[in-house]
Coordinates of C-alpha atoms in Angstrom, one line a residue:
Chain A
M1035 CA -25.7 17.2 17.6
Q1036 CA -23.6 14.8 15.8
L1037 CA -20.9 15.7 18.2
I1038 CA -22.7 14.7 21.1
A1039 CA -23.8 11.3 19.6
D1040 CA -20.2 10.8 18.9
Q1041 CA -19.2 11.6 22.5
Q1042 CA -22.1 9.5 24.1
F1043 CA -21.1 6.6 21.9
L1044 CA -17.8 6.6 23.4
D1045 CA -18.6 6.9 26.7
Q1046 CA -21.2 4.2 26.4
I1047 CA -18.2 2.1 24.6
Q1048 CA -15.8 2.2 27.2
D1049 CA -17.0 -0.6 29.5
I1050 CA -18.2 -2.6 26.5
R1051 CA -15.2 -2.4 24.7
D1052 CA -13.2 -3.9 27.8
K1053 CA -15.8 -6.7 28.4
V1054 CA -15.2 -7.4 24.3
F1055 CA -11.4 -7.2 24.9
R1056 CA -11.7 -9.7 27.5
I1057 CA -14.0 -12.1 26.2
T1058 CA -12.2 -12.0 22.6
K1059 CA -8.9 -12.7 24.2
R1060 CA -10.4 -15.8 26.0
I1061 CA -11.5 -17.0 22.5
L1062 CA -8.5 -16.0 20.2
V1063 CA -5.8 -16.2 23.2
S1064 CA -3.4 -14.2 21.3
Q1065 CA -3.3 -10.4 22.9
E1066 CA -3.0 -8.7 19.3
E1067 CA -5.5 -10.6 17.8
A1068 CA -8.0 -9.9 20.3
E1069 CA -7.2 -6.0 20.1
D1070 CA -7.7 -6.4 16.4
A1071 CA -10.9 -8.3 17.0
T1072 CA -12.1 -5.7 19.5
Q1073 CA -11.4 -2.9 17.3
E1074 CA -13.5 -4.4 14.3
V1075 CA -16.4 -5.2 16.7
I1076 CA -16.2 -1.2 17.8
I1077 CA -16.4 0.2 14.2
K1078 CA -19.1 -2.3 13.1
L1079 CA -21.2 -0.8 16.6
W1080 CA -20.1 2.6 15.4
N1081 CA -21.2 2.2 11.5
L1082 CA -25.0 1.2 13.0
G1083 CA -25.1 4.7 13.7
H1084 CA -26.7 6.3 16.9
E1085 CA -30.5 5.5 16.1
K1086 CA -29.9 1.8 15.5
R1087 CA -27.6 1.5 18.7
N1088 CA -29.8 3.0 20.9
G1089 CA -32.9 0.9 19.4
F1090 CA -31.1 -1.9 21.0
K1091 CA -32.8 -3.7 24.4
S1092 CA -28.9 -4.0 25.9
I1093 CA -26.3 -2.8 23.6
E1094 CA -24.0 -4.9 25.6
A1095 CA -25.4 -8.1 25.0
Y1096 CA -25.4 -7.5 21.5
S1097 CA -21.9 -6.5 21.4
V1098 CA -20.7 -9.7 23.3
T1099 CA -22.5 -11.8 20.7
M1100 CA -21.2 -10.0 17.9
A1101 CA -17.7 -10.6 19.2
K1102 CA -18.6 -14.0 19.8
N1103 CA -19.3 -14.7 16.5
H1104 CA -16.1 -12.4 15.1
C1105 CA -14.1 -14.4 17.0
L1106 CA -15.5 -17.9 15.8
D1107 CA -15.8 -17.1 12.6
R1108 CA -11.9 -16.2 12.8
L1109 CA -11.1 -19.3 14.3
K1110 CA -12.7 -21.1 11.4
S1111 CA -11.3 -19.1 8.6
K1112 CA -8.1 -19.8 9.6
Q1113 CA -8.1 -23.9 10.4
A1114 CA -4.3 -24.0 9.5
Q1115 CA -3.6 -21.6 12.2
V1116 CA -6.1 -22.8 14.4
L1117 CA -4.1 -26.1 14.6
T1118 CA -0.7 -24.8 15.6
F1119 CA -2.7 -22.8 18.0
D1120 CA -4.2 -26.1 19.5
E1121 CA -0.5 -27.5 19.5
A1122 CA 0.7 -24.6 21.4
I1123 CA -1.6 -25.0 24.4
A1124 CA -2.3 -28.3 24.5
V1125 CA 0.9 -29.4 26.6
P1126 CA 1.2 -32.9 27.5
K1127 CA 0.8 -33.6 31.7
T1128 CA 4.2 -34.7 31.6
V1129 CA 6.9 -33.6 34.1
S1130 CA 7.7 -30.8 32.3
L1131 CA 4.3 -29.2 32.7
Q1132 CA 4.9 -29.8 36.4
K1133 CA 8.3 -28.1 36.2
E1134 CA 6.3 -25.6 34.2
I1135 CA 4.1 -25.0 36.9
E1136 CA 6.2 -24.9 39.8
A1137 CA 8.5 -22.2 37.9
T1138 CA 5.6 -20.1 37.0
D1139 CA 3.3 -18.2 39.7
D1140 CA -0.2 -19.8 40.4
L1141 CA -2.1 -17.2 38.0
N1142 CA 0.1 -18.1 35.0
W1143 CA -1.3 -21.8 35.7
V1144 CA -4.5 -21.0 36.0
T1145 CA -4.6 -19.3 32.7
H1146 CA -2.6 -22.4 31.2
L1147 CA -5.6 -24.4 32.6
I1148 CA -8.7 -22.5 31.7
N1149 CA -6.6 -21.6 28.1
Q1150 CA -6.4 -25.5 27.2
L1151 CA -10.4 -25.8 27.4
P1152 CA -12.3 -25.8 24.1
E1153 CA -13.5 -23.0 23.1
K1154 CA -16.8 -23.4 24.0
E1155 CA -16.2 -23.9 27.7
R1156 CA -13.4 -21.0 27.8
M1157 CA -16.5 -18.6 26.7
I1158 CA -18.8 -20.2 29.6
I1159 CA -16.0 -19.8 32.2
Q1160 CA -15.3 -16.0 30.8
L1161 CA -19.1 -14.8 30.6
R1162 CA -20.0 -16.6 33.6
E1163 CA -16.9 -16.4 36.4
I1164 CA -15.3 -13.4 34.8
E1165 CA -18.5 -11.0 33.4
H1166 CA -20.7 -12.6 36.2
Y1167 CA -23.9 -13.0 33.3
D1168 CA -27.1 -14.6 34.0
F1169 CA -27.9 -17.9 32.5
D1170 CA -30.5 -16.4 30.0
Q1171 CA -27.8 -13.6 28.8
I1172 CA -25.4 -16.3 28.6
A1173 CA -27.9 -18.5 26.6
S1174 CA -28.9 -15.8 24.5
I1175 CA -24.8 -14.7 23.9
L1176 CA -24.0 -18.1 22.9
E1177 CA -27.5 -19.1 21.3
I1178 CA -28.0 -22.2 23.1
P1179 CA -30.6 -23.2 25.7
E1180 CA -30.4 -22.4 29.1
G1181 CA -30.1 -25.8 30.2
T1182 CA -27.5 -26.6 27.6
V1183 CA -25.5 -23.5 29.7
R1184 CA -25.7 -25.3 33.0
V1185 CA -24.7 -28.5 31.5
Y1186 CA -21.5 -27.0 30.0
L1187 CA -20.6 -24.8 33.1
S1188 CA -20.9 -28.1 35.5
R1189 CA -18.6 -30.0 33.3
T1190 CA -16.2 -27.0 33.0
R1191 CA -15.9 -26.6 36.6
K1192 CA -15.7 -30.0 37.8
K1193 CA -13.0 -30.5 35.1
L1194 CA -11.0 -27.9 36.3
R1195 CA -11.6 -28.9 39.8
N1196 CA -10.2 -32.4 38.9
Q1197 CA -7.1 -30.8 36.9
F1198 CA -6.5 -28.7 40.0
L1199 CA -6.7 -31.5 42.4
E1200 CA -4.5 -34.2 40.2
I1201 CA -1.7 -31.3 39.9
Q1202 CA -1.8 -30.9 43.8
K1203 CA -1.7 -34.5 44.6
H1204 CA 1.7 -34.5 42.4
G1205 CA 2.8 -32.2 44.9
L1206 CA 2.5 -28.4 44.0
Chain B
M333 CA -19.3 -18.4 57.3
D334 CA -19.8 -22.0 58.3
S335 CA -17.9 -24.2 56.4
N336 CA -20.9 -26.9 56.3
K337 CA -22.5 -24.2 54.5
I338 CA -19.4 -23.6 52.0
K339 CA -19.3 -27.2 51.3
L340 CA -22.9 -27.5 50.3
L341 CA -22.7 -24.2 48.3
L342 CA -19.8 -25.8 46.7
T343 CA -21.6 -28.8 45.5
K344 CA -23.9 -26.8 44.3
Y345 CA -21.2 -24.9 42.5
L346 CA -20.2 -27.7 40.7
E347 CA -23.4 -29.1 39.6
G348 CA -23.9 -25.6 37.4
S349 CA -26.7 -24.6 39.9
T350 CA -25.5 -21.8 42.1
S351 CA -27.0 -18.7 41.5
L352 CA -25.0 -15.2 41.0
S353 CA -25.2 -14.0 44.4
E354 CA -24.3 -17.7 45.9
E355 CA -21.3 -17.6 43.7
E356 CA -20.4 -14.0 45.4
T357 CA -20.9 -15.7 48.7
L358 CA -18.2 -18.3 47.6
R359 CA -15.8 -15.3 46.1
L360 CA -16.0 -13.8 49.5
Y361 CA -15.5 -16.7 51.6
F362 CA -12.3 -17.7 49.7
K363 CA -11.0 -14.0 49.6
T364 CA -11.6 -13.3 53.2
T365 CA -10.9 -16.6 54.9
E366 CA -7.5 -17.6 56.0
N367 CA -7.7 -21.2 57.2
I368 CA -9.5 -23.4 54.8
P369 CA -9.4 -27.3 54.1
S370 CA -6.4 -27.8 51.5
E371 CA -8.8 -29.6 49.3
W372 CA -10.4 -26.1 48.8
E373 CA -7.4 -24.1 47.7
G374 CA -7.8 -24.8 44.2
Y375 CA -11.2 -22.7 44.5
R376 CA -9.5 -20.1 45.9
M377 CA -7.1 -19.7 43.3
F378 CA -9.4 -20.1 40.7
F379 CA -11.6 -17.3 42.3
G380 CA -8.8 -15.1 43.0
Y381 CA -8.0 -15.8 39.1
F382 CA -11.5 -14.9 38.2
D383 CA -11.3 -11.3 40.0
L384 CA -8.0 -10.5 38.7
A385 CA -9.2 -11.3 35.2
K386 CA -12.2 -9.1 35.4
T387 CA -10.1 -5.8 36.1
E388 CA -8.1 -6.8 32.6
R389 CA -8.5 -3.5 30.3
Y390 CA -8.3 -3.0 26.3
P391 CA -4.8 -1.3 26.1
K392 CA -4.8 2.4 26.5
G393 CA -2.5 3.2 23.9
R394 CA -4.8 1.4 21.0
G395 CA -7.3 2.8 19.1
K396 CA -8.0 6.3 18.0
Q397 CA -5.6 8.7 19.6
K398 CA -5.8 12.5 19.1
F399 CA -2.8 14.5 18.3
G400 CA -2.4 17.3 20.4
F401 CA -0.8 20.3 19.2
R402 CA 1.5 21.5 22.0
P403 CA 3.5 25.3 22.2
W404 CA 6.9 23.2 22.4
M405 CA 6.1 21.7 19.2
A406 CA 6.0 25.3 17.5
V407 CA 9.4 26.1 19.1
A408 CA 11.1 22.9 17.8
A409 CA 9.7 23.6 14.3
I410 CA 11.0 26.8 14.4
I411 CA 14.5 25.9 15.2
A412 CA 14.4 23.1 12.9
V413 CA 14.1 25.6 10.3
I414 CA 16.7 27.8 11.4
F415 CA 19.3 25.0 11.8
S416 CA 18.2 23.6 8.2
I417 CA 18.7 26.8 6.8
Q418 CA 22.1 27.5 8.1
F419 CA 23.2 23.8 7.5
Y420 CA 21.7 24.7 3.9
S421 CA 24.1 27.9 3.4
S422 CA 27.0 26.2 4.6
Q423 CA 27.1 23.6 2.2
H424 CA 26.4 25.9 -0.8
P425 CA 28.0 29.4 0.1
T426 CA 27.0 32.0 -2.2
L427 CA 30.0 33.3 -4.3
S428 CA 30.4 37.0 -4.9
P429 CA 31.1 38.2 -8.8
D430 CA 34.8 38.3 -8.6
Q431 CA 35.0 34.7 -7.2
K432 CA 32.5 33.7 -10.1
E433 CA 35.1 35.4 -12.8
A434 CA 37.6 33.7 -11.1
Q435 CA 35.8 30.0 -11.2
L436 CA 35.3 30.6 -14.8
A437 CA 38.7 31.6 -15.6
F438 CA 39.7 28.1 -13.6
M439 CA 37.4 26.1 -15.7
Q440 CA 38.7 27.5 -18.9
F441 CA 42.4 27.3 -18.0
K442 CA 42.1 23.8 -17.2
S443 CA 39.9 22.9 -20.5
N444 CA 42.7 24.4 -22.4
M445 CA 45.1 22.4 -20.4
M446 CA 43.5 19.2 -21.3
K447 CA 43.6 19.8 -25.0
V448 CA 47.3 20.5 -24.6
S449 CA 48.2 17.1 -22.5
S450 CA 46.0 15.3 -25.2
H451 CA 48.0 16.6 -28.0
F452 CA 51.2 16.1 -25.8
N453 CA 50.2 12.3 -25.5
K454 CA 49.5 12.1 -29.3
G455 CA 53.3 13.2 -29.7
A456 CA 54.5 10.9 -27.1
E457 CA 52.8 7.7 -28.9
K458 CA 55.0 8.9 -32.5
V459 CA 58.5 9.1 -29.9
A460 CA 57.6 5.5 -28.6
Y461 CA 57.1 4.3 -32.5
L462 CA 60.5 6.2 -33.4
D463 CA 62.3 4.2 -30.5
Y464 CA 60.9 0.9 -32.2
W465 CA 62.1 1.6 -35.5
N466 CA 65.4 2.4 -34.1
S467 CA 65.8 -0.9 -32.2
T468 CA 64.6 -2.7 -35.2
T469 CA 67.5 -0.9 -37.6
Q470 CA 70.2 -1.3 -35.2
K471 CA 69.4 -5.4 -35.0
L472 CA 69.8 -5.3 -39.2
I473 CA 72.8 -3.1 -38.7
K474 CA 74.5 -5.5 -36.5

């Protein structure tokens, strides 16, 4: 009986694990850290036990919220490292960036633009544009009002568009 | 798709007020329409990136991996055991009783010779002293 429950968990978890991985990677940026964070989230889910897991309205929403909290805690607890991480992605928009953009393909360039956003905006982009969540789902995951989600999303979309236009003007 | 409608949707999109299905319309438009106004190229790029980003998966090599037993592993283990026995016995040859006796005799002979040589050295030291005495007496004679 336990074995069947375990197998169910593994099947159920596949999609969730991929989602959690994408979201943790968006927040933490580093591939390895995202892998570790994903494993920790999965282990926490596992430790909840079969009964409790099935009691949730949506195990996916619960997992994603857990992933988000885990990542934010991680960023907070490693202030020093967060600093270097911010430095690493905040490349000044100078000639060197222009060269870098030309050297890399479009997708790397989009990754770069998104990764330099503040983490809240990165999360919003991930949840809406990539995972296609409803506004109320995003609101409950991020624990902010729906109106705020829309404001953040609008601001982030405009920001990305303007950055694109600016670079396009300089001839990409 | 009418580009005026797209323009309207894009305005809504920037305001954060498009629904998921309207965003799907935009996604499809940029994916399937070849000629679009150049100022929209950025949208095409972003939507393309979002599509691709959704396909990213948790790496396969990670996590719990079951260690499967394969028949060739048994064969490899047997071969390894045979070779290690052979190697061991080639490094430590077993001796027959005669050889053991010969080895013992050799060891005794060797220790005897060591004793002899140490006594011989003592003798040599004395001879050296004698030599010194000789040279000093000769100086006196002169």
